[in-house]
Amino acid sequence: MPDQSTPHPGAPQPPPNPFPNFPQPAPTSPLRVVVADDNPVVRAGLTALLSGRADITVVAEAADGREAYEAAHFHRPDVVLLDVRMPGVDGISALPYLVRIAPVVMLTYSRESEIVQEALRRGAGGYLVHGEFTADELVAAVRDIRQGRAHFTPSAAGALLAQLRQEQAARSPRSLPEGLGTYDSQLGAAANGTIPSMAHPRLNSSEGLSQLQPSVRQSSSDRSRFQLSAREAEIMDHIASGMTNQQIAATCFISEKTVKNHINRIFAKLHSTSRSEAAAKWLGTAPGSARGLG
């Protein structure tokens, strides 16, 4: 019986394959991230949020600038998320060394214009202020920074705009192409108002970062979402910043017993059983949170 697998000599041959055998693309390696923040609650929340994405892996955590540099030097990440205010070596001091290894995104509560400007001067590829972005926006920023695209939240962008206006005001006017700026003198003569000054106080060389108090405030929409009172929201901000009950009491000028009563009500409203769980929900790092880390 003839072999059925062998075509008959007179049978028509199949046409040649017109498409070349393209090599299969190699699987994309995960985006490797180092997270540096001295607040363990924030650090754990960031790690959980980013690690939940299939294309992102947090390879190390750090509690200060020195640990961040050591982790980046060892792991060679694609992106470093860096806080500003940390004990020991702060983020601004570590920044010029870290950018030699990987792109760096400042992720912080510090929104002072002089700090934003100094971070960018030292090489930061983006500046994100907690409370001004969603979880998805943070993930998009991390992916974009790897590709060289900068990201700034509104207050950081405002600081850059203020700096640009200051620099432009100090320079002599540039000549414009013909037809542009023709009527500026007429409009100026007709305007009676004045443009408010965009000047900002400079950071004195003797003034350390620790002397600048951060603004860690949730928006009114976040407060109403959890149905917290103004005082409860203030205390929740302090909890998310890592403060103890004693520190909160001293800051708010109330007793520790009153702080504990507020915290019990906060836990009930946030459906939480611990400070870390409440902070994760408040900062938006808990699964299913509507906002990002703010």
mmCIF file of C-alpha atoms in Angstrom:
data_model
loop_
_atom_site.group_PDB
_atom_site.id
_atom_site.type_symbol
_atom_site.label_atom_id
_atom_site.label_comp_id
_atom_site.label_asym_id
_atom_site.label_seq_id
_atom_site.Cartn_x
_atom_site.Cartn_y
_atom_site.Cartn_z
ATOM 1 C CA MET A 1 0.000 0.000 0.000
ATOM 2 C CA PRO A 2 1.523 3.392 -0.983
ATOM 3 C CA ASP A 3 2.678 5.789 1.714
ATOM 4 C CA GLN A 4 -0.097 8.378 2.070
ATOM 5 C CA SER A 5 2.330 10.956 3.517
ATOM 6 C CA THR A 6 4.445 11.065 0.326
ATOM 7 C CA PRO A 7 2.882 13.209 -2.442
ATOM 8 C CA HIS A 8 2.498 11.572 -5.833
ATOM 9 C CA PRO A 9 5.179 12.759 -8.275
ATOM 10 C CA GLY A 10 2.498 14.171 -10.553
ATOM 11 C CA ALA A 11 0.541 15.939 -7.809
ATOM 12 C CA PRO A 12 0.662 19.779 -7.709
ATOM 13 C CA GLN A 13 3.111 21.204 -5.174
ATOM 14 C CA PRO A 14 1.944 23.779 -2.604
ATOM 15 C CA PRO A 15 3.015 27.359 -3.396
ATOM 16 C CA PRO A 16 5.992 28.751 -1.512
ATOM 17 C CA ASN A 17 5.238 30.716 1.650
ATOM 18 C CA PRO A 18 5.260 34.396 0.610
ATOM 19 C CA PHE A 19 5.818 35.558 4.206
ATOM 20 C CA PRO A 20 9.247 35.322 5.809
ATOM 21 C CA ASN A 21 9.586 33.537 9.094
ATOM 22 C CA PHE A 22 9.873 36.559 11.383
ATOM 23 C CA PRO A 23 11.480 35.826 14.745
ATOM 24 C CA GLN A 24 9.100 35.897 17.658
ATOM 25 C CA PRO A 25 9.580 39.005 19.843
ATOM 26 C CA ALA A 26 11.221 38.326 23.148
ATOM 27 C CA PRO A 27 8.901 38.666 26.130
ATOM 28 C CA THR A 28 8.998 42.163 27.604
ATOM 29 C CA SER A 29 10.861 42.255 30.886
ATOM 30 C CA PRO A 30 9.043 43.898 33.804
ATOM 31 C CA LEU A 31 9.807 47.512 34.623
ATOM 32 C CA ARG A 32 12.037 47.402 37.711
ATOM 33 C CA VAL A 33 11.437 50.023 40.412
ATOM 34 C CA VAL A 34 13.112 51.062 43.671
ATOM 35 C CA VAL A 35 10.811 52.806 46.194
ATOM 36 C CA ALA A 36 12.459 55.165 48.704
ATOM 37 C CA ASP A 37 10.381 56.725 51.509
ATOM 38 C CA ASP A 38 11.013 56.883 55.245
ATOM 39 C CA ASN A 39 7.316 56.290 56.041
ATOM 40 C CA PRO A 40 6.816 52.491 56.080
ATOM 41 C CA VAL A 41 3.070 52.840 55.469
ATOM 42 C CA VAL A 42 3.580 54.920 52.326
ATOM 43 C CA ARG A 43 6.405 52.641 51.211
ATOM 44 C CA ALA A 44 4.320 49.495 51.629
ATOM 45 C CA GLY A 45 1.375 51.100 49.875
ATOM 46 C CA LEU A 46 3.463 52.110 46.880
ATOM 47 C CA THR A 47 4.996 48.660 46.656
ATOM 48 C CA ALA A 48 1.592 46.966 46.778
ATOM 49 C CA LEU A 49 0.129 49.335 44.198
ATOM 50 C CA LEU A 50 2.970 48.994 41.696
ATOM 51 C CA SER A 51 3.505 45.265 42.199
ATOM 52 C CA GLY A 52 -0.134 44.709 41.316
ATOM 53 C CA ARG A 53 0.651 45.634 37.698
ATOM 54 C CA ALA A 54 1.858 42.810 35.482
ATOM 55 C CA ASP A 55 4.606 44.879 33.845
ATOM 56 C CA ILE A 56 6.087 46.408 37.023
ATOM 57 C CA THR A 57 8.241 44.844 39.732
ATOM 58 C CA VAL A 58 9.447 46.591 42.875
ATOM 59 C CA VAL A 59 12.949 45.194 43.317
ATOM 60 C CA ALA A 60 13.813 47.028 46.555
ATOM 61 C CA GLU A 61 12.598 49.474 49.200
ATOM 62 C CA ALA A 62 14.676 52.096 50.991
ATOM 63 C CA ALA A 63 14.108 54.290 54.037
ATOM 64 C CA ASP A 64 16.614 57.053 53.212
ATOM 65 C CA GLY A 65 18.848 58.382 50.472
ATOM 66 C CA ARG A 66 21.809 56.179 51.303
ATOM 67 C CA GLU A 67 19.720 53.007 51.197
ATOM 68 C CA ALA A 68 18.167 54.195 47.936
ATOM 69 C CA TYR A 69 21.598 54.632 46.357
ATOM 70 C CA GLU A 70 22.797 51.232 47.575
ATOM 71 C CA ALA A 71 19.629 49.543 46.277
ATOM 72 C CA ALA A 72 19.861 51.297 42.916
ATOM 73 C CA HIS A 73 23.553 50.467 42.576
ATOM 74 C CA PHE A 74 22.883 46.785 43.318
ATOM 75 C CA HIS A 75 19.616 46.236 41.409
ATOM 76 C CA ARG A 76 20.091 48.680 38.505
ATOM 77 C CA PRO A 77 16.364 49.559 38.321
ATOM 78 C CA ASP A 78 14.574 51.270 35.448
ATOM 79 C CA VAL A 79 13.027 53.934 37.704
ATOM 80 C CA VAL A 80 13.542 55.194 41.269
ATOM 81 C CA LEU A 81 10.677 56.735 43.254
ATOM 82 C CA LEU A 82 12.260 59.103 45.775
ATOM 83 C CA ASP A 83 10.861 61.043 48.734
ATOM 84 C CA VAL A 84 12.335 64.445 49.638
ATOM 85 C CA ARG A 85 12.382 64.494 53.418
ATOM 86 C CA MET A 86 14.111 61.451 54.888
ATOM 87 C CA PRO A 87 16.421 61.049 57.889
ATOM 88 C CA GLY A 88 20.136 60.781 57.290
ATOM 89 C CA VAL A 89 20.649 61.429 53.593
ATOM 90 C CA ASP A 90 17.575 63.231 52.241
ATOM 91 C CA GLY A 91 16.223 62.798 48.725
ATOM 92 C CA ILE A 92 17.575 66.093 47.366
ATOM 93 C CA SER A 93 21.103 65.182 48.503
ATOM 94 C CA ALA A 94 20.915 61.674 47.016
ATOM 95 C CA LEU A 95 19.315 62.774 43.748
ATOM 96 C CA PRO A 96 22.416 63.691 41.666
ATOM 97 C CA TYR A 97 23.981 60.306 42.486
ATOM 98 C CA LEU A 98 20.837 58.310 41.745
ATOM 99 C CA VAL A 99 20.224 59.897 38.335
ATOM 100 C CA ARG A 100 23.559 58.486 37.184
ATOM 101 C CA ILE A 101 22.017 55.028 37.618
ATOM 102 C CA ALA A 102 18.340 55.416 36.663
ATOM 103 C CA PRO A 103 15.645 58.032 36.007
ATOM 104 C CA VAL A 104 14.244 59.436 39.263
ATOM 105 C CA VAL A 105 10.719 60.595 40.077
ATOM 106 C CA MET A 106 10.268 62.674 43.210
ATOM 107 C CA LEU A 107 7.184 61.351 45.023
ATOM 108 C CA THR A 108 6.591 63.462 48.083
ATOM 109 C CA TYR A 109 4.377 65.712 50.186
ATOM 110 C CA SER A 110 6.818 68.628 49.673
ATOM 111 C CA ARG A 111 5.339 71.177 47.294
ATOM 112 C CA GLU A 112 7.505 74.249 48.034
ATOM 113 C CA SER A 113 8.597 75.858 44.779
ATOM 114 C CA GLU A 114 12.262 76.123 45.763
ATOM 115 C CA ILE A 115 12.390 72.381 46.489
ATOM 116 C CA VAL A 116 10.695 71.508 43.188
ATOM 117 C CA GLN A 117 13.120 73.713 41.279
ATOM 118 C CA GLU A 118 16.164 72.318 43.073
ATOM 119 C CA ALA A 119 15.045 68.728 42.442
ATOM 120 C CA LEU A 120 14.735 69.412 38.733
ATOM 121 C CA ARG A 121 18.052 71.247 38.681
ATOM 122 C CA ARG A 122 19.667 68.148 40.161
ATOM 123 C CA GLY A 123 18.205 65.865 37.505
ATOM 124 C CA ALA A 124 14.772 64.639 38.590
ATOM 125 C CA GLY A 125 12.705 63.399 35.669
ATOM 126 C CA GLY A 126 9.375 64.183 37.318
ATOM 127 C CA TYR A 127 7.818 65.568 40.476
ATOM 128 C CA LEU A 128 4.593 64.144 41.920
ATOM 129 C CA VAL A 129 2.939 65.554 45.051
ATOM 130 C CA HIS A 130 0.786 63.184 47.107
ATOM 131 C CA GLY A 131 -2.884 64.016 46.833
ATOM 132 C CA GLU A 132 -2.630 65.345 43.284
ATOM 133 C CA PHE A 133 -2.741 62.126 41.271
ATOM 134 C CA THR A 134 -4.634 58.870 41.022
ATOM 135 C CA ALA A 135 -3.177 55.376 41.229
ATOM 136 C CA ASP A 136 -3.461 54.962 37.446
ATOM 137 C CA GLU A 137 -1.732 58.306 36.893
ATOM 138 C CA LEU A 138 1.149 57.197 39.111
ATOM 139 C CA VAL A 139 1.563 53.974 37.147
ATOM 140 C CA ALA A 140 1.446 55.907 33.854
ATOM 141 C CA ALA A 141 4.072 58.320 35.178
ATOM 142 C CA VAL A 142 6.423 55.477 36.122
ATOM 143 C CA ARG A 143 6.067 53.952 32.660
ATOM 144 C CA ASP A 144 6.570 57.301 30.935
ATOM 145 C CA ILE A 145 9.610 58.281 32.992
ATOM 146 C CA ARG A 146 11.304 55.120 31.778
ATOM 147 C CA GLN A 147 10.765 56.377 28.220
ATOM 148 C CA GLY A 148 12.139 59.814 29.028
ATOM 149 C CA ARG A 149 8.790 61.624 29.298
ATOM 150 C CA ALA A 150 8.511 63.971 32.287
ATOM 151 C CA HIS A 151 5.537 64.090 34.664
ATOM 152 C CA PHE A 152 4.500 66.866 37.051
ATOM 153 C CA THR A 153 1.468 67.274 39.289
ATOM 154 C CA PRO A 154 -0.261 70.711 39.339
ATOM 155 C CA SER A 155 1.627 72.314 42.227
ATOM 156 C CA ALA A 156 4.979 71.171 40.805
ATOM 157 C CA ALA A 157 4.027 72.496 37.371
ATOM 158 C CA GLY A 158 3.037 75.780 38.994
ATOM 159 C CA ALA A 159 6.458 76.048 40.611
ATOM 160 C CA LEU A 160 8.111 75.534 37.225
ATOM 161 C CA LEU A 161 5.908 78.186 35.644
ATOM 162 C CA ALA A 162 6.800 80.652 38.396
ATOM 163 C CA GLN A 163 10.488 79.969 37.843
ATOM 164 C CA LEU A 164 10.141 80.436 34.093
ATOM 165 C CA ARG A 165 8.380 83.774 34.560
ATOM 166 C CA GLN A 166 11.062 84.949 36.958
ATOM 167 C CA GLU A 167 13.816 84.048 34.501
ATOM 168 C CA GLN A 168 12.010 85.654 31.583
ATOM 169 C CA ALA A 169 11.424 88.850 33.564
ATOM 170 C CA ALA A 170 15.157 89.093 34.301
ATOM 171 C CA ARG A 171 16.158 88.758 30.653
ATOM 172 C CA SER A 172 16.103 91.464 28.024
ATOM 173 C CA PRO A 173 13.133 91.199 25.612
ATOM 174 C CA ARG A 174 13.770 89.016 22.587
ATOM 175 C CA SER A 175 12.915 90.191 19.095
ATOM 176 C CA LEU A 176 9.815 88.470 17.751
ATOM 177 C CA PRO A 177 9.021 87.501 14.155
ATOM 178 C CA GLU A 178 7.394 90.245 12.120
ATOM 179 C CA GLY A 179 3.709 90.700 12.900
ATOM 180 C CA LEU A 180 3.880 89.351 16.465
ATOM 181 C CA GLY A 181 3.680 91.688 19.434
ATOM 182 C CA THR A 182 2.649 94.647 17.248
ATOM 183 C CA TYR A 183 -0.085 95.829 19.564
ATOM 184 C CA ASP A 184 1.527 95.158 22.933
ATOM 185 C CA SER A 185 2.132 98.858 23.623
ATOM 186 C CA GLN A 186 -1.464 99.741 22.802
ATOM 187 C CA LEU A 187 -2.833 96.998 25.010
ATOM 188 C CA GLY A 188 -0.445 97.955 27.771
ATOM 189 C CA ALA A 189 -1.605 101.568 27.670
ATOM 190 C CA ALA A 190 -5.232 100.472 27.883
ATOM 191 C CA ALA A 191 -4.701 98.129 30.825
ATOM 192 C CA ASN A 192 -4.987 99.663 34.271
ATOM 193 C CA GLY A 193 -4.355 96.546 36.353
ATOM 194 C CA THR A 194 -1.015 95.112 37.335
ATOM 195 C CA ILE A 195 0.229 91.580 37.107
ATOM 196 C CA PRO A 196 0.845 90.154 40.559
ATOM 197 C CA SER A 197 4.436 89.309 41.351
ATOM 198 C CA MET A 198 5.427 85.684 40.813
ATOM 199 C CA ALA A 199 8.396 85.933 43.158
ATOM 200 C CA HIS A 200 8.903 83.183 45.731
ATOM 201 C CA PRO A 201 11.157 83.220 48.791
ATOM 202 C CA ARG A 202 14.457 81.517 48.092
ATOM 203 C CA LEU A 203 15.828 78.658 50.158
ATOM 204 C CA ASN A 204 18.706 80.046 52.178
ATOM 205 C CA SER A 205 21.880 77.984 52.245
ATOM 206 C CA SER A 206 21.641 77.800 56.030
ATOM 207 C CA GLU A 207 18.064 76.560 55.907
ATOM 208 C CA GLY A 208 17.782 72.765 55.901
ATOM 209 C CA LEU A 209 14.982 70.799 54.336
ATOM 210 C CA SER A 210 13.831 69.732 57.765
ATOM 211 C CA GLN A 211 13.006 73.380 58.564
ATOM 212 C CA LEU A 212 10.425 73.548 55.796
ATOM 213 C CA GLN A 213 7.142 72.112 57.017
ATOM 214 C CA PRO A 214 5.351 69.923 54.452
ATOM 215 C CA SER A 215 1.720 70.370 53.576
ATOM 216 C CA VAL A 216 -0.048 67.033 53.970
ATOM 217 C CA ARG A 217 -3.671 67.846 53.370
ATOM 218 C CA GLN A 218 -6.403 65.840 51.726
ATOM 219 C CA SER A 219 -8.882 67.631 49.489
ATOM 220 C CA SER A 220 -12.379 68.379 50.751
ATOM 221 C CA SER A 221 -13.751 65.811 48.298
ATOM 222 C CA ASP A 222 -11.595 63.086 49.885
ATOM 223 C CA ARG A 223 -12.742 64.148 53.352
ATOM 224 C CA SER A 224 -16.406 64.072 52.387
ATOM 225 C CA ARG A 225 -15.929 60.717 50.650
ATOM 226 C CA PHE A 226 -15.088 59.176 54.024
ATOM 227 C CA GLN A 227 -17.509 61.482 55.897
ATOM 228 C CA LEU A 228 -14.754 62.733 58.178
ATOM 229 C CA SER A 229 -15.008 65.980 60.082
ATOM 230 C CA ALA A 230 -12.332 68.640 59.568
ATOM 231 C CA ARG A 231 -10.608 67.596 62.804
ATOM 232 C CA GLU A 232 -10.768 63.888 61.896
ATOM 233 C CA ALA A 233 -9.287 64.633 58.480
ATOM 234 C CA GLU A 234 -6.480 66.612 60.122
ATOM 235 C CA ILE A 235 -5.709 63.723 62.468
ATOM 236 C CA MET A 236 -5.879 61.226 59.603
ATOM 237 C CA ASP A 237 -3.310 63.330 57.734
ATOM 238 C CA HIS A 238 -1.002 63.095 60.740
ATOM 239 C CA ILE A 239 -1.511 59.327 60.989
ATOM 240 C CA ALA A 240 -0.653 58.929 57.292
ATOM 241 C CA SER A 241 2.496 60.983 57.882
ATOM 242 C CA GLY A 242 3.604 58.470 60.522
ATOM 243 C CA MET A 243 2.991 60.553 63.655
ATOM 244 C CA THR A 244 2.316 58.924 67.026
ATOM 245 C CA ASN A 245 -0.685 59.749 69.217
ATOM 246 C CA GLN A 246 1.564 61.825 71.466
ATOM 247 C CA GLN A 247 2.878 63.831 68.516
ATOM 248 C CA ILE A 248 -0.635 64.351 67.164
ATOM 249 C CA ALA A 249 -1.852 65.542 70.554
ATOM 250 C CA ALA A 250 0.989 68.068 70.808
ATOM 251 C CA THR A 251 0.441 69.297 67.244
ATOM 252 C CA CYS A 252 -3.333 69.688 67.601
ATOM 253 C CA PHE A 253 -3.203 70.963 71.220
ATOM 254 C CA ILE A 254 -5.509 68.229 72.487
ATOM 255 C CA SER A 255 -5.096 65.333 74.910
ATOM 256 C CA GLU A 256 -3.977 61.863 73.867
ATOM 257 C CA LYS A 257 -7.330 60.531 75.077
ATOM 258 C CA THR A 258 -9.106 62.878 72.652
ATOM 259 C CA VAL A 259 -6.769 61.719 69.872
ATOM 260 C CA LYS A 260 -7.672 58.099 70.624
ATOM 261 C CA ASN A 261 -11.388 58.926 70.518
ATOM 262 C CA HIS A 262 -10.963 60.601 67.143
ATOM 263 C CA ILE A 263 -8.972 57.637 65.833
ATOM 264 C CA ASN A 264 -11.666 55.181 66.929
ATOM 265 C CA ARG A 265 -14.263 57.176 64.982
ATOM 266 C CA ILE A 266 -11.936 57.415 61.987
ATOM 267 C CA PHE A 267 -11.371 53.639 61.982
ATOM 268 C CA ALA A 268 -15.129 53.084 62.029
ATOM 269 C CA LYS A 269 -15.726 55.438 59.105
ATOM 270 C CA LEU A 270 -12.838 54.010 57.057
ATOM 271 C CA HIS A 271 -13.818 50.425 57.999
ATOM 272 C CA SER A 272 -10.269 49.832 59.229
ATOM 273 C CA THR A 273 -8.814 47.971 62.187
ATOM 274 C CA SER A 274 -5.280 49.386 62.191
ATOM 275 C CA ARG A 275 -3.373 52.588 61.493
ATOM 276 C CA SER A 276 -1.682 51.088 58.448
ATOM 277 C CA GLU A 277 -4.977 49.946 56.937
ATOM 278 C CA ALA A 278 -6.584 53.342 57.558
ATOM 279 C CA ALA A 279 -3.577 55.161 56.096
ATOM 280 C CA ALA A 280 -3.597 52.931 53.024
ATOM 281 C CA LYS A 281 -7.255 53.773 52.383
ATOM 282 C CA TRP A 282 -6.692 57.457 53.104
ATOM 283 C CA LEU A 283 -3.667 57.620 50.796
ATOM 284 C CA GLY A 284 -5.427 55.544 48.146
ATOM 285 C CA THR A 285 -3.020 52.596 48.165
ATOM 286 C CA ALA A 286 -5.546 50.050 49.401
ATOM 287 C CA PRO A 287 -7.060 47.781 46.703
ATOM 288 C CA GLY A 288 -10.098 49.392 45.120
ATOM 289 C CA SER A 289 -9.245 52.922 46.272
ATOM 290 C CA ALA A 290 -10.635 55.671 44.095
ATOM 291 C CA ARG A 291 -7.648 58.003 44.447
ATOM 292 C CA GLY A 292 -3.949 57.457 44.209
ATOM 293 C CA LEU A 293 -1.635 58.276 47.063
ATOM 294 C CA GLY A 294 -3.426 61.310 48.291
#
